[in-house]
């Protein structure tokens, strides 16, 4: 009997040692934001592949469960519940603040770590969850960067703000407005659109009548591309400034030449990091360019994996504690997190689109 029990225990131990760790990749793979959702998927899968090639995490290989939330909050919650039933230990996602916030509640209840490379609304980490992190910054960190540029270049001129009524878009426009107003620059117009619209003619006519010199757009690249094109077609020459989701080639695809000169706030290009070069080479060897948020997703997996090794556990709260206590080398540089799960440093800068590419610009 003892021999049988010992054999059974050994078989169980061997099975457990070779079990695969499930992590999730959650974001829109269909719909208007699919291009960025694809970046999250690629970054997560490449990080898992590289970790597996090096022996995995805690001696176990990783498998990635990929789910499409279509950028819809209710579907994001359904995806979160699905990942919970699959036994996911951590999730890279979701993309938008409006999907990340409700999904994070599911992960919190299930003890699953969520690390978003893209969702910037302060409410996400201000909620008090111990299991939510992000490798990007916050709206109230990038808004002031945009506001400073507006103040320096359009003091005494006519500035308008437009937002798309999403958690992300409104939050970003509000943060920019607050910082701009605090420096003495008041807007002549603050208004909203409905995301997904394709006819902005009424608003464009209003902007033309207001003789606007500069416009700040709080919203996603899919709407921004169409909006700026219609502005230029109507003869509105106002400077166009927006947030970090414009860091997608799809913006230029939608805007075309009307996107020339459009500006955005975005983190410093992670592809310039020395730590990213080997990772970038692996992407390019597969014919993939790690655009925009790809490396931010990759870094999310790196930080989690290193924290799990430090904690010697896959338990969500234990790994989260380790993440807050350490500083982790990643493809986007060294990352450390505060009590809320936000990065302890941010590196937002201004970029300008020109001839189908965006590049950082010098600031005063």
PDB file of N, CA, C and O in Angstrom, residues 130-203:
ATOM      1  N   UNK A 130      -5.707  45.429  -5.445  1.00  0.00           N
ATOM      2  CA  UNK A 130      -4.294  45.102  -5.264  1.00  0.00           C
ATOM      3  C   UNK A 130      -3.722  44.343  -6.453  1.00  0.00           C
ATOM      4  O   UNK A 130      -2.516  44.113  -6.514  1.00  0.00           O
ATOM      5  N   UNK A 131      -4.572  43.935  -7.389  1.00  0.00           N
ATOM      6  CA  UNK A 131      -4.140  43.037  -8.459  1.00  0.00           C
ATOM      7  C   UNK A 131      -4.060  43.704  -9.825  1.00  0.00           C
ATOM      8  O   UNK A 131      -3.796  43.038 -10.821  1.00  0.00           O
ATOM      9  N   UNK A 132      -4.278  45.017  -9.888  1.00  0.00           N
ATOM     10  CA  UNK A 132      -4.267  45.741 -11.157  1.00  0.00           C
ATOM     11  C   UNK A 132      -2.979  46.550 -11.306  1.00  0.00           C
ATOM     12  O   UNK A 132      -2.587  47.283 -10.398  1.00  0.00           O
ATOM     13  N   UNK A 133      -2.348  46.408 -12.473  1.00  0.00           N
ATOM     14  CA  UNK A 133      -1.117  47.139 -12.783  1.00  0.00           C
ATOM     15  C   UNK A 133      -1.217  47.658 -14.212  1.00  0.00           C
ATOM     16  O   UNK A 133      -2.063  47.248 -14.989  1.00  0.00           O
ATOM     17  N   UNK A 134      -0.311  48.577 -14.550  1.00  0.00           N
ATOM     18  CA  UNK A 134      -0.189  48.978 -15.957  1.00  0.00           C
ATOM     19  C   UNK A 134       1.254  49.305 -16.280  1.00  0.00           C
ATOM     20  O   UNK A 134       1.996  49.816 -15.420  1.00  0.00           O
ATOM     21  N   UNK A 135       1.624  49.009 -17.507  1.00  0.00           N
ATOM     22  CA  UNK A 135       2.979  49.335 -17.963  1.00  0.00           C
ATOM     23  C   UNK A 135       2.998  50.666 -18.711  1.00  0.00           C
ATOM     24  O   UNK A 135       4.069  51.147 -19.080  1.00  0.00           O
ATOM     25  N   UNK A 136       1.817  51.237 -18.960  1.00  0.00           N
ATOM     26  CA  UNK A 136       1.714  52.575 -19.554  1.00  0.00           C
ATOM     27  C   UNK A 136       1.526  53.596 -18.432  1.00  0.00           C
ATOM     28  O   UNK A 136       1.544  53.245 -17.255  1.00  0.00           O
ATOM     29  N   UNK A 137       1.320  54.841 -18.793  1.00  0.00           N
ATOM     30  CA  UNK A 137       1.057  55.883 -17.809  1.00  0.00           C
ATOM     31  C   UNK A 137      -0.424  56.140 -17.641  1.00  0.00           C
ATOM     32  O   UNK A 137      -1.266  55.306 -18.006  1.00  0.00           O
ATOM     33  N   UNK A 138      -0.765  57.306 -17.096  1.00  0.00           N
ATOM     34  CA  UNK A 138      -2.144  57.677 -16.802  1.00  0.00           C
ATOM     35  C   UNK A 138      -2.528  58.947 -17.567  1.00  0.00           C
ATOM     36  O   UNK A 138      -1.679  59.730 -17.958  1.00  0.00           O
ATOM     37  N   UNK A 139      -3.844  59.134 -17.696  1.00  0.00           N
ATOM     38  CA  UNK A 139      -4.342  60.347 -18.361  1.00  0.00           C
ATOM     39  C   UNK A 139      -3.847  61.611 -17.671  1.00  0.00           C
ATOM     40  O   UNK A 139      -3.514  62.601 -18.333  1.00  0.00           O
ATOM     41  N   UNK A 140      -3.825  61.582 -16.349  1.00  0.00           N
ATOM     42  CA  UNK A 140      -3.429  62.793 -15.636  1.00  0.00           C
ATOM     43  C   UNK A 140      -1.916  63.002 -15.646  1.00  0.00           C
ATOM     44  O   UNK A 140      -1.405  63.958 -15.057  1.00  0.00           O
ATOM     45  N   UNK A 141      -1.194  62.120 -16.341  1.00  0.00           N
ATOM     46  CA  UNK A 141       0.228  62.335 -16.564  1.00  0.00           C
ATOM     47  C   UNK A 141       0.491  62.831 -17.991  1.00  0.00           C
ATOM     48  O   UNK A 141       1.381  63.649 -18.211  1.00  0.00           O
ATOM     49  N   UNK A 142      -0.281  62.346 -18.951  1.00  0.00           N
ATOM     50  CA  UNK A 142      -0.058  62.818 -20.317  1.00  0.00           C
ATOM     51  C   UNK A 142      -0.849  64.078 -20.652  1.00  0.00           C
ATOM     52  O   UNK A 142      -0.417  64.883 -21.484  1.00  0.00           O
ATOM     53  N   UNK A 143      -2.002  64.282 -19.993  1.00  0.00           N
ATOM     54  CA  UNK A 143      -2.780  65.491 -20.231  1.00  0.00           C
ATOM     55  C   UNK A 143      -1.975  66.761 -20.019  1.00  0.00           C
ATOM     56  O   UNK A 143      -2.002  67.674 -20.863  1.00  0.00           O
ATOM     57  N   UNK A 144      -1.231  66.884 -18.931  1.00  0.00           N
ATOM     58  CA  UNK A 144      -0.434  68.089 -18.707  1.00  0.00           C
ATOM     59  C   UNK A 144       0.648  68.330 -19.762  1.00  0.00           C
ATOM     60  O   UNK A 144       1.024  69.479 -20.006  1.00  0.00           O
ATOM     61  N   UNK A 145       1.144  67.265 -20.380  1.00  0.00           N
ATOM     62  CA  UNK A 145       2.144  67.432 -21.442  1.00  0.00           C
ATOM     63  C   UNK A 145       1.511  68.138 -22.643  1.00  0.00           C
ATOM     64  O   UNK A 145       2.069  69.081 -23.216  1.00  0.00           O
ATOM     65  N   UNK A 146       0.301  67.671 -23.004  1.00  0.00           N
ATOM     66  CA  UNK A 146      -0.421  68.312 -24.110  1.00  0.00           C
ATOM     67  C   UNK A 146      -0.781  69.749 -23.752  1.00  0.00           C
ATOM     68  O   UNK A 146      -0.655  70.669 -24.576  1.00  0.00           O
ATOM     69  N   UNK A 147      -1.223  69.938 -22.518  1.00  0.00           N
ATOM     70  CA  UNK A 147      -1.624  71.280 -22.082  1.00  0.00           C
ATOM     71  C   UNK A 147      -0.451  72.255 -22.135  1.00  0.00           C
ATOM     72  O   UNK A 147      -0.610  73.415 -22.554  1.00  0.00           O
ATOM     73  N   UNK A 148       0.708  71.805 -21.721  1.00  0.00           N
ATOM     74  CA  UNK A 148       1.878  72.681 -21.729  1.00  0.00           C
ATOM     75  C   UNK A 148       2.204  73.144 -23.140  1.00  0.00           C
ATOM     76  O   UNK A 148       2.513  74.308 -23.370  1.00  0.00           O
ATOM     77  N   UNK A 149       2.092  72.227 -24.111  1.00  0.00           N
ATOM     78  CA  UNK A 149       2.366  72.598 -25.500  1.00  0.00           C
ATOM     79  C   UNK A 149       1.342  73.616 -25.998  1.00  0.00           C
ATOM     80  O   UNK A 149       1.694  74.582 -26.675  1.00  0.00           O
ATOM     81  N   UNK A 150       0.086  73.416 -25.644  1.00  0.00           N
ATOM     82  CA  UNK A 150      -0.960  74.351 -26.049  1.00  0.00           C
ATOM     83  C   UNK A 150      -0.726  75.735 -25.446  1.00  0.00           C
ATOM     84  O   UNK A 150      -0.864  76.758 -26.126  1.00  0.00           O
ATOM     85  N   UNK A 151      -0.345  75.763 -24.189  1.00  0.00           N
ATOM     86  CA  UNK A 151      -0.094  77.039 -23.510  1.00  0.00           C
ATOM     87  C   UNK A 151       1.094  77.761 -24.150  1.00  0.00           C
ATOM     88  O   UNK A 151       1.065  78.981 -24.365  1.00  0.00           O
ATOM     89  N   UNK A 152       2.132  77.011 -24.460  1.00  0.00           N
ATOM     90  CA  UNK A 152       3.338  77.619 -25.025  1.00  0.00           C
ATOM     91  C   UNK A 152       3.117  78.139 -26.441  1.00  0.00           C
ATOM     92  O   UNK A 152       3.736  79.118 -26.848  1.00  0.00           O
ATOM     93  N   UNK A 153       2.235  77.481 -27.186  1.00  0.00           N
ATOM     94  CA  UNK A 153       2.085  77.817 -28.601  1.00  0.00           C
ATOM     95  C   UNK A 153       0.786  78.541 -28.959  1.00  0.00           C
ATOM     96  O   UNK A 153       0.698  79.132 -30.041  1.00  0.00           O
ATOM     97  N   UNK A 154      -0.206  78.517 -28.048  1.00  0.00           N
ATOM     98  CA  UNK A 154      -1.497  79.120 -28.392  1.00  0.00           C
ATOM     99  C   UNK A 154      -2.060  80.011 -27.292  1.00  0.00           C
ATOM    100  O   UNK A 154      -3.264  80.181 -27.183  1.00  0.00           O
ATOM    101  N   UNK A 155      -1.184  80.571 -26.486  1.00  0.00           N
ATOM    102  CA  UNK A 155      -1.636  81.518 -25.464  1.00  0.00           C
ATOM    103  C   UNK A 155      -2.348  82.690 -26.149  1.00  0.00           C
ATOM    104  O   UNK A 155      -1.853  83.252 -27.124  1.00  0.00           O
ATOM    105  N   UNK A 156      -3.537  83.034 -25.660  1.00  0.00           N
ATOM    106  CA  UNK A 156      -4.300  84.137 -26.225  1.00  0.00           C
ATOM    107  C   UNK A 156      -5.012  83.794 -27.511  1.00  0.00           C
ATOM    108  O   UNK A 156      -5.629  84.664 -28.132  1.00  0.00           O
ATOM    109  N   UNK A 157      -4.952  82.510 -27.922  1.00  0.00           N
ATOM    110  CA  UNK A 157      -5.602  82.101 -29.168  1.00  0.00           C
ATOM    111  C   UNK A 157      -6.810  81.200 -28.860  1.00  0.00           C
ATOM    112  O   UNK A 157      -7.124  80.922 -27.712  1.00  0.00           O
ATOM    113  N   UNK A 158      -7.454  80.753 -29.908  1.00  0.00           N
ATOM    114  CA  UNK A 158      -8.724  80.045 -29.768  1.00  0.00           C
ATOM    115  C   UNK A 158      -8.502  78.531 -29.811  1.00  0.00           C
ATOM    116  O   UNK A 158      -8.176  77.960 -30.857  1.00  0.00           O
ATOM    117  N   UNK A 159      -8.686  77.919 -28.646  1.00  0.00           N
ATOM    118  CA  UNK A 159      -8.455  76.482 -28.490  1.00  0.00           C
ATOM    119  C   UNK A 159      -9.772  75.780 -28.165  1.00  0.00           C
ATOM    120  O   UNK A 159     -10.559  76.273 -27.357  1.00  0.00           O
ATOM    121  N   UNK A 160     -10.012  74.641 -28.813  1.00  0.00           N
ATOM    122  CA  UNK A 160     -11.211  73.840 -28.553  1.00  0.00           C
ATOM    123  C   UNK A 160     -10.806  72.446 -28.094  1.00  0.00           C
ATOM    124  O   UNK A 160      -9.716  71.959 -28.435  1.00  0.00           O
ATOM    125  N   UNK A 161     -11.693  71.820 -27.323  1.00  0.00           N
ATOM    126  CA  UNK A 161     -11.481  70.431 -26.909  1.00  0.00           C
ATOM    127  C   UNK A 161     -12.714  69.619 -27.283  1.00  0.00           C
ATOM    128  O   UNK A 161     -13.853  70.057 -27.060  1.00  0.00           O
ATOM    129  N   UNK A 162     -12.476  68.439 -27.851  1.00  0.00           N
ATOM    130  CA  UNK A 162     -13.548  67.528 -28.239  1.00  0.00           C
ATOM    131  C   UNK A 162     -13.224  66.157 -27.655  1.00  0.00           C
ATOM    132  O   UNK A 162     -12.067  65.712 -27.707  1.00  0.00           O
ATOM    133  N   UNK A 163     -14.216  65.491 -27.102  1.00  0.00           N
ATOM    134  CA  UNK A 163     -13.987  64.151 -26.554  1.00  0.00           C
ATOM    135  C   UNK A 163     -15.117  63.209 -26.978  1.00  0.00           C
ATOM    136  O   UNK A 163     -16.201  63.648 -27.362  1.00  0.00           O
ATOM    137  N   UNK A 164     -14.824  61.895 -26.914  1.00  0.00           N
ATOM    138  CA  UNK A 164     -15.733  60.909 -27.497  1.00  0.00           C
ATOM    139  C   UNK A 164     -16.666  60.236 -26.486  1.00  0.00           C
ATOM    140  O   UNK A 164     -17.304  59.232 -26.790  1.00  0.00           O
ATOM    141  N   UNK A 165     -16.718  60.751 -25.271  1.00  0.00           N
ATOM    142  CA  UNK A 165     -17.616  60.261 -24.221  1.00  0.00           C
ATOM    143  C   UNK A 165     -17.238  58.889 -23.664  1.00  0.00           C
ATOM    144  O   UNK A 165     -17.987  58.298 -22.896  1.00  0.00           O
ATOM    145  N   UNK A 166     -16.071  58.371 -24.038  1.00  0.00           N
ATOM    146  CA  UNK A 166     -15.586  57.144 -23.415  1.00  0.00           C
ATOM    147  C   UNK A 166     -14.817  57.507 -22.149  1.00  0.00           C
ATOM    148  O   UNK A 166     -14.431  58.662 -21.952  1.00  0.00           O
ATOM    149  N   UNK A 167     -14.592  56.526 -21.299  1.00  0.00           N
ATOM    150  CA  UNK A 167     -13.812  56.768 -20.087  1.00  0.00           C
ATOM    151  C   UNK A 167     -12.442  57.314 -20.449  1.00  0.00           C
ATOM    152  O   UNK A 167     -11.939  58.259 -19.827  1.00  0.00           O
ATOM    153  N   UNK A 168     -11.834  56.739 -21.470  1.00  0.00           N
ATOM    154  CA  UNK A 168     -10.503  57.185 -21.909  1.00  0.00           C
ATOM    155  C   UNK A 168     -10.545  58.590 -22.506  1.00  0.00           C
ATOM    156  O   UNK A 168      -9.818  59.478 -22.067  1.00  0.00           O
ATOM    157  N   UNK A 169     -11.392  58.768 -23.500  1.00  0.00           N
ATOM    158  CA  UNK A 169     -11.405  60.034 -24.222  1.00  0.00           C
ATOM    159  C   UNK A 169     -11.786  61.213 -23.354  1.00  0.00           C
ATOM    160  O   UNK A 169     -11.139  62.275 -23.390  1.00  0.00           O
ATOM    161  N   UNK A 170     -12.835  61.053 -22.554  1.00  0.00           N
ATOM    162  CA  UNK A 170     -13.269  62.134 -21.677  1.00  0.00           C
ATOM    163  C   UNK A 170     -12.223  62.410 -20.605  1.00  0.00           C
ATOM    164  O   UNK A 170     -11.911  63.566 -20.287  1.00  0.00           O
ATOM    165  N   UNK A 171     -11.663  61.332 -20.060  1.00  0.00           N
ATOM    166  CA  UNK A 171     -10.659  61.510 -19.012  1.00  0.00           C
ATOM    167  C   UNK A 171      -9.440  62.258 -19.514  1.00  0.00           C
ATOM    168  O   UNK A 171      -8.899  63.133 -18.828  1.00  0.00           O
ATOM    169  N   UNK A 172      -9.014  61.938 -20.732  1.00  0.00           N
ATOM    170  CA  UNK A 172      -7.849  62.587 -21.297  1.00  0.00           C
ATOM    171  C   UNK A 172      -8.130  64.056 -21.612  1.00  0.00           C
ATOM    172  O   UNK A 172      -7.313  64.937 -21.322  1.00  0.00           O
ATOM    173  N   UNK A 173      -9.301  64.329 -22.194  1.00  0.00           N
ATOM    174  CA  UNK A 173      -9.661  65.717 -22.496  1.00  0.00           C
ATOM    175  C   UNK A 173      -9.813  66.532 -21.218  1.00  0.00           C
ATOM    176  O   UNK A 173      -9.371  67.687 -21.148  1.00  0.00           O
ATOM    177  N   UNK A 174     -10.418  65.941 -20.197  1.00  0.00           N
ATOM    178  CA  UNK A 174     -10.602  66.647 -18.929  1.00  0.00           C
ATOM    179  C   UNK A 174      -9.267  66.955 -18.270  1.00  0.00           C
ATOM    180  O   UNK A 174      -9.068  68.037 -17.697  1.00  0.00           O
ATOM    181  N   UNK A 175      -8.328  65.986 -18.334  1.00  0.00           N
ATOM    182  CA  UNK A 175      -7.009  66.208 -17.730  1.00  0.00           C
ATOM    183  C   UNK A 175      -6.264  67.311 -18.465  1.00  0.00           C
ATOM    184  O   UNK A 175      -5.595  68.160 -17.846  1.00  0.00           O
ATOM    185  N   UNK A 176      -6.381  67.331 -19.781  1.00  0.00           N
ATOM    186  CA  UNK A 176      -5.736  68.376 -20.582  1.00  0.00           C
ATOM    187  C   UNK A 176      -6.360  69.734 -20.292  1.00  0.00           C
ATOM    188  O   UNK A 176      -5.660  70.740 -20.119  1.00  0.00           O
ATOM    189  N   UNK A 177      -7.688  69.757 -20.234  1.00  0.00           N
ATOM    190  CA  UNK A 177      -8.416  71.002 -19.958  1.00  0.00           C
ATOM    191  C   UNK A 177      -8.024  71.583 -18.601  1.00  0.00           C
ATOM    192  O   UNK A 177      -7.756  72.780 -18.462  1.00  0.00           O
ATOM    193  N   UNK A 178      -7.996  70.713 -17.584  1.00  0.00           N
ATOM    194  CA  UNK A 178      -7.677  71.179 -16.237  1.00  0.00           C
ATOM    195  C   UNK A 178      -6.282  71.778 -16.171  1.00  0.00           C
ATOM    196  O   UNK A 178      -6.070  72.851 -15.584  1.00  0.00           O
ATOM    197  N   UNK A 179      -5.316  71.112 -16.784  1.00  0.00           N
ATOM    198  CA  UNK A 179      -3.941  71.601 -16.751  1.00  0.00           C
ATOM    199  C   UNK A 179      -3.802  72.882 -17.566  1.00  0.00           C
ATOM    200  O   UNK A 179      -3.077  73.813 -17.180  1.00  0.00           O
ATOM    201  N   UNK A 180      -4.499  72.936 -18.689  1.00  0.00           N
ATOM    202  CA  UNK A 180      -4.474  74.117 -19.549  1.00  0.00           C
ATOM    203  C   UNK A 180      -5.093  75.320 -18.834  1.00  0.00           C
ATOM    204  O   UNK A 180      -4.530  76.422 -18.821  1.00  0.00           O
ATOM    205  N   UNK A 181      -6.252  75.107 -18.229  1.00  0.00           N
ATOM    206  CA  UNK A 181      -6.932  76.182 -17.507  1.00  0.00           C
ATOM    207  C   UNK A 181      -6.107  76.690 -16.333  1.00  0.00           C
ATOM    208  O   UNK A 181      -6.080  77.889 -16.050  1.00  0.00           O
ATOM    209  N   UNK A 182      -5.431  75.768 -15.652  1.00  0.00           N
ATOM    210  CA  UNK A 182      -4.614  76.145 -14.502  1.00  0.00           C
ATOM    211  C   UNK A 182      -3.470  77.077 -14.901  1.00  0.00           C
ATOM    212  O   UNK A 182      -2.977  77.863 -14.087  1.00  0.00           O
ATOM    213  N   UNK A 183      -3.074  77.000 -16.166  1.00  0.00           N
ATOM    214  CA  UNK A 183      -1.994  77.852 -16.667  1.00  0.00           C
ATOM    215  C   UNK A 183      -2.528  79.102 -17.365  1.00  0.00           C
ATOM    216  O   UNK A 183      -1.785  79.826 -18.020  1.00  0.00           O
ATOM    217  N   UNK A 184      -3.849  79.319 -17.260  1.00  0.00           N
ATOM    218  CA  UNK A 184      -4.431  80.550 -17.769  1.00  0.00           C
ATOM    219  C   UNK A 184      -4.992  80.506 -19.174  1.00  0.00           C
ATOM    220  O   UNK A 184      -5.476  81.525 -19.680  1.00  0.00           O
ATOM    221  N   UNK A 185      -4.945  79.353 -19.827  1.00  0.00           N
ATOM    222  CA  UNK A 185      -5.491  79.251 -21.178  1.00  0.00           C
ATOM    223  C   UNK A 185      -6.892  78.651 -21.112  1.00  0.00           C
ATOM    224  O   UNK A 185      -7.067  77.513 -20.663  1.00  0.00           O
ATOM    225  N   UNK A 186      -7.895  79.406 -21.526  1.00  0.00           N
ATOM    226  CA  UNK A 186      -9.286  78.954 -21.495  1.00  0.00           C
ATOM    227  C   UNK A 186      -9.741  78.576 -22.901  1.00  0.00           C
ATOM    228  O   UNK A 186      -9.402  79.257 -23.883  1.00  0.00           O
ATOM    229  N   UNK A 187     -10.507  77.523 -22.981  1.00  0.00           N
ATOM    230  CA  UNK A 187     -11.004  77.059 -24.272  1.00  0.00           C
ATOM    231  C   UNK A 187     -12.208  77.885 -24.729  1.00  0.00           C
ATOM    232  O   UNK A 187     -12.946  78.435 -23.904  1.00  0.00           O
ATOM    233  N   UNK A 188     -12.391  77.960 -26.047  1.00  0.00           N
ATOM    234  CA  UNK A 188     -13.577  78.630 -26.593  1.00  0.00           C
ATOM    235  C   UNK A 188     -14.708  77.622 -26.805  1.00  0.00           C
ATOM    236  O   UNK A 188     -15.863  78.014 -26.986  1.00  0.00           O
ATOM    237  N   UNK A 189     -14.347  76.321 -26.763  1.00  0.00           N
ATOM    238  CA  UNK A 189     -15.356  75.279 -26.979  1.00  0.00           C
ATOM    239  C   UNK A 189     -14.895  73.978 -26.345  1.00  0.00           C
ATOM    240  O   UNK A 189     -13.738  73.576 -26.492  1.00  0.00           O
ATOM    241  N   UNK A 190     -15.814  73.353 -25.606  1.00  0.00           N
ATOM    242  CA  UNK A 190     -15.583  72.001 -25.091  1.00  0.00           C
ATOM    243  C   UNK A 190     -16.849  71.220 -25.413  1.00  0.00           C
ATOM    244  O   UNK A 190     -17.940  71.553 -24.920  1.00  0.00           O
ATOM    245  N   UNK A 191     -16.720  70.184 -26.237  1.00  0.00           N
ATOM    246  CA  UNK A 191     -17.911  69.451 -26.655  1.00  0.00           C
ATOM    247  C   UNK A 191     -17.582  67.982 -26.870  1.00  0.00           C
ATOM    248  O   UNK A 191     -16.423  67.569 -26.726  1.00  0.00           O
ATOM    249  N   UNK A 192     -18.588  67.205 -27.221  1.00  0.00           N
ATOM    250  CA  UNK A 192     -18.413  65.761 -27.342  1.00  0.00           C
ATOM    251  C   UNK A 192     -18.986  65.239 -28.652  1.00  0.00           C
ATOM    252  O   UNK A 192     -19.898  65.832 -29.243  1.00  0.00           O
ATOM    253  N   UNK A 193     -18.434  64.127 -29.099  1.00  0.00           N
ATOM    254  CA  UNK A 193     -18.979  63.372 -30.214  1.00  0.00           C
ATOM    255  C   UNK A 193     -19.409  62.008 -29.695  1.00  0.00           C
ATOM    256  O   UNK A 193     -19.140  61.665 -28.535  1.00  0.00           O
ATOM    257  N   UNK A 194     -20.022  61.222 -30.527  1.00  0.00           N
ATOM    258  CA  UNK A 194     -20.322  59.833 -30.209  1.00  0.00           C
ATOM    259  C   UNK A 194     -19.325  58.961 -30.959  1.00  0.00           C
ATOM    260  O   UNK A 194     -19.229  59.049 -32.190  1.00  0.00           O
ATOM    261  N   UNK A 195     -18.554  58.173 -30.236  1.00  0.00           N
ATOM    262  CA  UNK A 195     -17.559  57.322 -30.872  1.00  0.00           C
ATOM    263  C   UNK A 195     -18.186  56.415 -31.913  1.00  0.00           C
ATOM    264  O   UNK A 195     -19.273  55.881 -31.713  1.00  0.00           O
ATOM    265  N   UNK A 196     -17.484  56.258 -33.024  1.00  0.00           N
ATOM    266  CA  UNK A 196     -17.992  55.399 -34.083  1.00  0.00           C
ATOM    267  C   UNK A 196     -18.736  56.150 -35.174  1.00  0.00           C
ATOM    268  O   UNK A 196     -19.074  55.573 -36.205  1.00  0.00           O
ATOM    269  N   UNK A 197     -18.999  57.432 -34.953  1.00  0.00           N
ATOM    270  CA  UNK A 197     -19.647  58.236 -35.989  1.00  0.00           C
ATOM    271  C   UNK A 197     -18.718  58.355 -37.195  1.00  0.00           C
ATOM    272  O   UNK A 197     -17.502  58.269 -37.080  1.00  0.00           O
ATOM    273  N   UNK A 198     -19.311  58.575 -38.343  1.00  0.00           N
ATOM    274  CA  UNK A 198     -18.494  58.776 -39.544  1.00  0.00           C
ATOM    275  C   UNK A 198     -18.814  60.088 -40.247  1.00  0.00           C
ATOM    276  O   UNK A 198     -18.235  60.400 -41.281  1.00  0.00           O
ATOM    277  N   UNK A 199     -19.731  60.860 -39.694  1.00  0.00           N
ATOM    278  CA  UNK A 199     -20.068  62.159 -40.272  1.00  0.00           C
ATOM    279  C   UNK A 199     -19.955  63.218 -39.187  1.00  0.00           C
ATOM    280  O   UNK A 199     -20.813  63.336 -38.318  1.00  0.00           O
ATOM    281  N   UNK A 200     -18.861  63.965 -39.232  1.00  0.00           N
ATOM    282  CA  UNK A 200     -18.606  65.002 -38.235  1.00  0.00           C
ATOM    283  C   UNK A 200     -18.833  66.403 -38.813  1.00  0.00           C
ATOM    284  O   UNK A 200     -18.327  67.387 -38.292  1.00  0.00           O
ATOM    285  N   UNK A 201     -19.587  66.473 -39.894  1.00  0.00           N
ATOM    286  CA  UNK A 201     -19.734  67.739 -40.617  1.00  0.00           C
ATOM    287  C   UNK A 201     -20.316  68.856 -39.762  1.00  0.00           C
ATOM    288  O   UNK A 201     -19.883  70.013 -39.865  1.00  0.00           O
ATOM    289  N   UNK A 202     -21.299  68.536 -38.902  1.00  0.00           N
ATOM    290  CA  UNK A 202     -21.909  69.576 -38.073  1.00  0.00           C
ATOM    291  C   UNK A 202     -20.878  70.180 -37.120  1.00  0.00           C
ATOM    292  O   UNK A 202     -20.803  71.404 -36.955  1.00  0.00           O
ATOM    293  N   UNK A 203     -20.077  69.316 -36.490  1.00  0.00           N
ATOM    294  CA  UNK A 203     -19.059  69.811 -35.571  1.00  0.00           C
ATOM    295  C   UNK A 203     -17.957  70.551 -36.318  1.00  0.00           C
ATOM    296  O   UNK A 203     -17.465  71.591 -35.856  1.00  0.00           O
TER     297      UNK A 203
END
